Amino acid sequence: MKTPGAKPVAGASERLNEARISQKVIDSFAGTDDPRLRRIMQRLVHHLHAFVSEVELSEEEWRAGIDFLTATGQACDGKVRQEFILLSDVLGVSMLVDAINHRASEAASESTVLGPFYIPGMPERGYGEDMALTAGEPALVQGKVLDCAGQPLPGAVLDVWQTAANGMYSGQDTDQPSANLRGRYRCDAQGRFAIRTLVPVSYPIPTDGPVGRLLEATARHPWRPAHLHFMIAAPGYHQLVTHLFNEEDPYLDSDAVFGVKDSLRVAYRLRSADDPLAAEFGFQGGFHHACHDFVLEPR
Ligand code: BEZ
Ligand code: FE
């Protein structure tokens, strides 16, 4: 028997069912003054609710998701470790945001992810100066920085960084001097740059946190194909953040963070000690040589 005075049970047409919950939450943001914030929050709720409804998330799965995000936040150290960016990277969100925000013309060089290991303020290095303070396969990377009409951009600055032969960046590996395999190279009057360095190696992204566990649970590997990072700036041009990938790397088609673009593949060709470039750049023995020109988009 019903308790006297109790409300009648809501009929199916009045219940706060799945569709009504979603609409109610979307409507709760209607009063947001900032139209961009309003749109982002309403579309976020729309897609998030559609996802939860589509997969019919169980309560255990919801709890596991909360625990995963909590662990992701706890893995961040406020310095080099940023597990949320790593999560964005392995979900391809970083590359999608990069693509949306760098719709450069066909003539300009393609961009790719910045990654978490950039350190500003690295030493300015001279034309052809060696940035390697640790051992590895010696290499020379040469090219020009040009505008979209093919004219050189003298004075363009290339901030360059890569891992050591052990697959770790300075900053990540406390045994390396902080300036190891990092430097800022200024183009000469013909827009040319020359970087003495090591042949980059493939390396795994950090796997000792929740993102690593996610990759393992989903049978994905953590490897990035060997690459050299660039951040290139010239007055009047958009900054270009990109990489050059070794064209023979086995992980080019399965980069853990989806950063590879065909135009960014380069060959590292072996040159002997009697090559004229060896004398010009001070190599004692053989070395690998890669060439690439970068094209910047005007502002
Ligand atoms: C990197 O290339 O340095 C990198 C990019 C994304 C995630 C981890 C590392
Ligand atoms: Fe990298």
PDB file of N, CA and C in Angstrom, residues 115-159:
ATOM      1  N   GLY A 115      55.929  17.960 -28.168  1.00  0.00           N
ATOM      2  CA  GLY A 115      56.454  16.987 -27.208  1.00  0.00           C
ATOM      3  C   GLY A 115      56.800  17.671 -25.901  1.00  0.00           C
ATOM      4  N   PRO A 116      57.044  16.867 -24.861  1.00  0.00           N
ATOM      5  CA  PRO A 116      57.237  17.445 -23.522  1.00  0.00           C
ATOM      6  C   PRO A 116      58.684  17.796 -23.188  1.00  0.00           C
ATOM      7  N   PHE A 117      59.620  17.582 -24.108  1.00  0.00           N
ATOM      8  CA  PHE A 117      61.036  17.684 -23.723  1.00  0.00           C
ATOM      9  C   PHE A 117      61.748  18.922 -24.245  1.00  0.00           C
ATOM     10  N   TYR A 118      60.990  19.899 -24.743  1.00  0.00           N
ATOM     11  CA  TYR A 118      61.611  21.157 -25.163  1.00  0.00           C
ATOM     12  C   TYR A 118      62.067  21.925 -23.925  1.00  0.00           C
ATOM     13  N   ILE A 119      63.268  22.481 -23.980  1.00  0.00           N
ATOM     14  CA  ILE A 119      63.750  23.351 -22.896  1.00  0.00           C
ATOM     15  C   ILE A 119      64.192  24.664 -23.542  1.00  0.00           C
ATOM     16  N   PRO A 120      63.565  25.792 -23.163  1.00  0.00           N
ATOM     17  CA  PRO A 120      63.979  27.076 -23.750  1.00  0.00           C
ATOM     18  C   PRO A 120      65.333  27.511 -23.188  1.00  0.00           C
ATOM     19  N   GLY A 121      65.933  28.492 -23.873  1.00  0.00           N
ATOM     20  CA  GLY A 121      67.159  29.110 -23.352  1.00  0.00           C
ATOM     21  C   GLY A 121      68.407  28.270 -23.529  1.00  0.00           C
ATOM     22  N   MET A 122      68.439  27.385 -24.497  1.00  0.00           N
ATOM     23  CA  MET A 122      69.643  26.568 -24.736  1.00  0.00           C
ATOM     24  C   MET A 122      70.711  27.407 -25.455  1.00  0.00           C
ATOM     25  N   PRO A 123      71.993  26.981 -25.407  1.00  0.00           N
ATOM     26  CA  PRO A 123      73.072  27.827 -25.939  1.00  0.00           C
ATOM     27  C   PRO A 123      72.918  28.129 -27.427  1.00  0.00           C
ATOM     28  N   GLU A 124      73.304  29.349 -27.809  1.00  0.00           N
ATOM     29  CA  GLU A 124      73.414  29.694 -29.247  1.00  0.00           C
ATOM     30  C   GLU A 124      74.641  28.979 -29.769  1.00  0.00           C
ATOM     31  N   ARG A 125      74.524  28.322 -30.902  1.00  0.00           N
ATOM     32  CA  ARG A 125      75.664  27.575 -31.460  1.00  0.00           C
ATOM     33  C   ARG A 125      76.000  28.124 -32.831  1.00  0.00           C
ATOM     34  N   GLY A 126      77.277  28.039 -33.182  1.00  0.00           N
ATOM     35  CA  GLY A 126      77.748  28.556 -34.461  1.00  0.00           C
ATOM     36  C   GLY A 126      77.400  27.620 -35.605  1.00  0.00           C
ATOM     37  N   TYR A 127      77.592  28.101 -36.837  1.00  0.00           N
ATOM     38  CA  TYR A 127      77.334  27.321 -38.055  1.00  0.00           C
ATOM     39  C   TYR A 127      78.159  26.022 -37.994  1.00  0.00           C
ATOM     40  N   GLY A 128      77.484  24.873 -37.992  1.00  0.00           N
ATOM     41  CA  GLY A 128      78.188  23.586 -37.986  1.00  0.00           C
ATOM     42  C   GLY A 128      78.702  23.155 -36.639  1.00  0.00           C
ATOM     43  N   GLU A 129      78.398  23.898 -35.562  1.00  0.00           N
ATOM     44  CA  GLU A 129      78.890  23.492 -34.224  1.00  0.00           C
ATOM     45  C   GLU A 129      78.254  22.181 -33.798  1.00  0.00           C
ATOM     46  N   ASP A 130      79.034  21.371 -33.071  1.00  0.00           N
ATOM     47  CA  ASP A 130      78.568  20.069 -32.587  1.00  0.00           C
ATOM     48  C   ASP A 130      77.744  20.274 -31.311  1.00  0.00           C
ATOM     49  N   MET A 131      76.502  19.795 -31.304  1.00  0.00           N
ATOM     50  CA  MET A 131      75.698  19.924 -30.072  1.00  0.00           C
ATOM     51  C   MET A 131      75.740  18.641 -29.238  1.00  0.00           C
ATOM     52  N   ALA A 132      76.483  17.620 -29.712  1.00  0.00           N
ATOM     53  CA  ALA A 132      76.557  16.353 -28.972  1.00  0.00           C
ATOM     54  C   ALA A 132      77.685  16.394 -27.948  1.00  0.00           C
ATOM     55  N   LEU A 133      77.336  16.196 -26.683  1.00  0.00           N
ATOM     56  CA  LEU A 133      78.344  16.117 -25.624  1.00  0.00           C
ATOM     57  C   LEU A 133      78.481  14.672 -25.153  1.00  0.00           C
ATOM     58  N   THR A 134      77.704  13.772 -25.752  1.00  0.00           N
ATOM     59  CA  THR A 134      77.785  12.339 -25.444  1.00  0.00           C
ATOM     60  C   THR A 134      78.006  11.585 -26.757  1.00  0.00           C
ATOM     61  N   ALA A 135      78.412  10.312 -26.633  1.00  0.00           N
ATOM     62  CA  ALA A 135      78.818   9.532 -27.814  1.00  0.00           C
ATOM     63  C   ALA A 135      77.616   9.017 -28.605  1.00  0.00           C
ATOM     64  N   GLY A 136      77.862   8.748 -29.886  1.00  0.00           N
ATOM     65  CA  GLY A 136      76.833   8.185 -30.764  1.00  0.00           C
ATOM     66  C   GLY A 136      77.340   8.230 -32.188  1.00  0.00           C
ATOM     67  N   GLU A 137      76.465   7.924 -33.140  1.00  0.00           N
ATOM     68  CA  GLU A 137      76.817   7.955 -34.567  1.00  0.00           C
ATOM     69  C   GLU A 137      76.863   9.404 -35.034  1.00  0.00           C
ATOM     70  N   PRO A 138      78.039   9.931 -35.434  1.00  0.00           N
ATOM     71  CA  PRO A 138      78.092  11.349 -35.802  1.00  0.00           C
ATOM     72  C   PRO A 138      77.277  11.665 -37.055  1.00  0.00           C
ATOM     73  N   ALA A 139      76.696  12.861 -37.062  1.00  0.00           N
ATOM     74  CA  ALA A 139      75.852  13.258 -38.194  1.00  0.00           C
ATOM     75  C   ALA A 139      75.979  14.757 -38.447  1.00  0.00           C
ATOM     76  N   LEU A 140      75.671  15.121 -39.697  1.00  0.00           N
ATOM     77  CA  LEU A 140      75.604  16.524 -40.087  1.00  0.00           C
ATOM     78  C   LEU A 140      74.231  16.740 -40.716  1.00  0.00           C
ATOM     79  N   VAL A 141      73.503  17.749 -40.239  1.00  0.00           N
ATOM     80  CA  VAL A 141      72.196  18.075 -40.809  1.00  0.00           C
ATOM     81  C   VAL A 141      72.305  19.489 -41.381  1.00  0.00           C
ATOM     82  N   GLN A 142      72.031  19.602 -42.683  1.00  0.00           N
ATOM     83  CA  GLN A 142      72.193  20.894 -43.364  1.00  0.00           C
ATOM     84  C   GLN A 142      70.940  21.255 -44.131  1.00  0.00           C
ATOM     85  N   GLY A 143      70.763  22.540 -44.365  1.00  0.00           N
ATOM     86  CA  GLY A 143      69.643  22.973 -45.190  1.00  0.00           C
ATOM     87  C   GLY A 143      69.517  24.477 -45.147  1.00  0.00           C
ATOM     88  N   LYS A 144      68.333  24.954 -45.587  1.00  0.00           N
ATOM     89  CA  LYS A 144      68.067  26.392 -45.595  1.00  0.00           C
ATOM     90  C   LYS A 144      66.710  26.639 -44.963  1.00  0.00           C
ATOM     91  N   VAL A 145      66.500  27.861 -44.502  1.00  0.00           N
ATOM     92  CA  VAL A 145      65.163  28.298 -44.115  1.00  0.00           C
ATOM     93  C   VAL A 145      64.739  29.334 -45.156  1.00  0.00           C
ATOM     94  N   LEU A 146      63.588  29.063 -45.789  1.00  0.00           N
ATOM     95  CA  LEU A 146      63.131  29.857 -46.940  1.00  0.00           C
ATOM     96  C   LEU A 146      61.736  30.413 -46.696  1.00  0.00           C
ATOM     97  N   ASP A 147      61.357  31.424 -47.494  1.00  0.00           N
ATOM     98  CA  ASP A 147      59.954  31.843 -47.500  1.00  0.00           C
ATOM     99  C   ASP A 147      59.210  31.043 -48.577  1.00  0.00           C
ATOM    100  N   CYS A 148      57.899  31.287 -48.713  1.00  0.00           N
ATOM    101  CA  CYS A 148      57.096  30.460 -49.628  1.00  0.00           C
ATOM    102  C   CYS A 148      57.469  30.688 -51.088  1.00  0.00           C
ATOM    103  N   ALA A 149      58.208  31.779 -51.373  1.00  0.00           N
ATOM    104  CA  ALA A 149      58.647  32.030 -52.748  1.00  0.00           C
ATOM    105  C   ALA A 149      60.056  31.470 -52.986  1.00  0.00           C
ATOM    106  N   GLY A 150      60.603  30.772 -51.992  1.00  0.00           N
ATOM    107  CA  GLY A 150      61.933  30.171 -52.162  1.00  0.00           C
ATOM    108  C   GLY A 150      63.080  31.108 -51.835  1.00  0.00           C
ATOM    109  N   GLN A 151      62.754  32.286 -51.286  1.00  0.00           N
ATOM    110  CA  GLN A 151      63.822  33.228 -50.913  1.00  0.00           C
ATOM    111  C   GLN A 151      64.352  32.884 -49.517  1.00  0.00           C
ATOM    112  N   PRO A 152      65.682  32.939 -49.334  1.00  0.00           N
ATOM    113  CA  PRO A 152      66.246  32.597 -48.023  1.00  0.00           C
ATOM    114  C   PRO A 152      65.853  33.592 -46.940  1.00  0.00           C
ATOM    115  N   LEU A 153      65.811  33.103 -45.709  1.00  0.00           N
ATOM    116  CA  LEU A 153      65.494  33.960 -44.557  1.00  0.00           C
ATOM    117  C   LEU A 153      66.735  34.033 -43.652  1.00  0.00           C
ATOM    118  N   PRO A 154      67.680  34.930 -43.984  1.00  0.00           N
ATOM    119  CA  PRO A 154      68.882  35.055 -43.146  1.00  0.00           C
ATOM    120  C   PRO A 154      68.489  35.417 -41.720  1.00  0.00           C
ATOM    121  N   GLY A 155      69.202  34.874 -40.755  1.00  0.00           N
ATOM    122  CA  GLY A 155      68.936  35.217 -39.349  1.00  0.00           C
ATOM    123  C   GLY A 155      67.802  34.404 -38.726  1.00  0.00           C
ATOM    124  N   ALA A 156      67.115  33.559 -39.505  1.00  0.00           N
ATOM    125  CA  ALA A 156      66.102  32.674 -38.899  1.00  0.00           C
ATOM    126  C   ALA A 156      66.808  31.823 -37.836  1.00  0.00           C
ATOM    127  N   VAL A 157      66.108  31.569 -36.730  1.00  0.00           N
ATOM    128  CA  VAL A 157      66.730  30.806 -35.627  1.00  0.00           C
ATOM    129  C   VAL A 157      66.051  29.447 -35.502  1.00  0.00           C
ATOM    130  N   LEU A 158      66.869  28.394 -35.477  1.00  0.00           N
ATOM    131  CA  LEU A 158      66.363  27.035 -35.310  1.00  0.00           C
ATOM    132  C   LEU A 158      66.745  26.547 -33.916  1.00  0.00           C
ATOM    133  N   ASP A 159      65.746  26.321 -33.080  1.00  0.00           N
ATOM    134  CA  ASP A 159      65.970  25.720 -31.765  1.00  0.00           C
ATOM    135  C   ASP A 159      65.838  24.216 -32.011  1.00  0.00           C
TER     136      ASP A 159
END
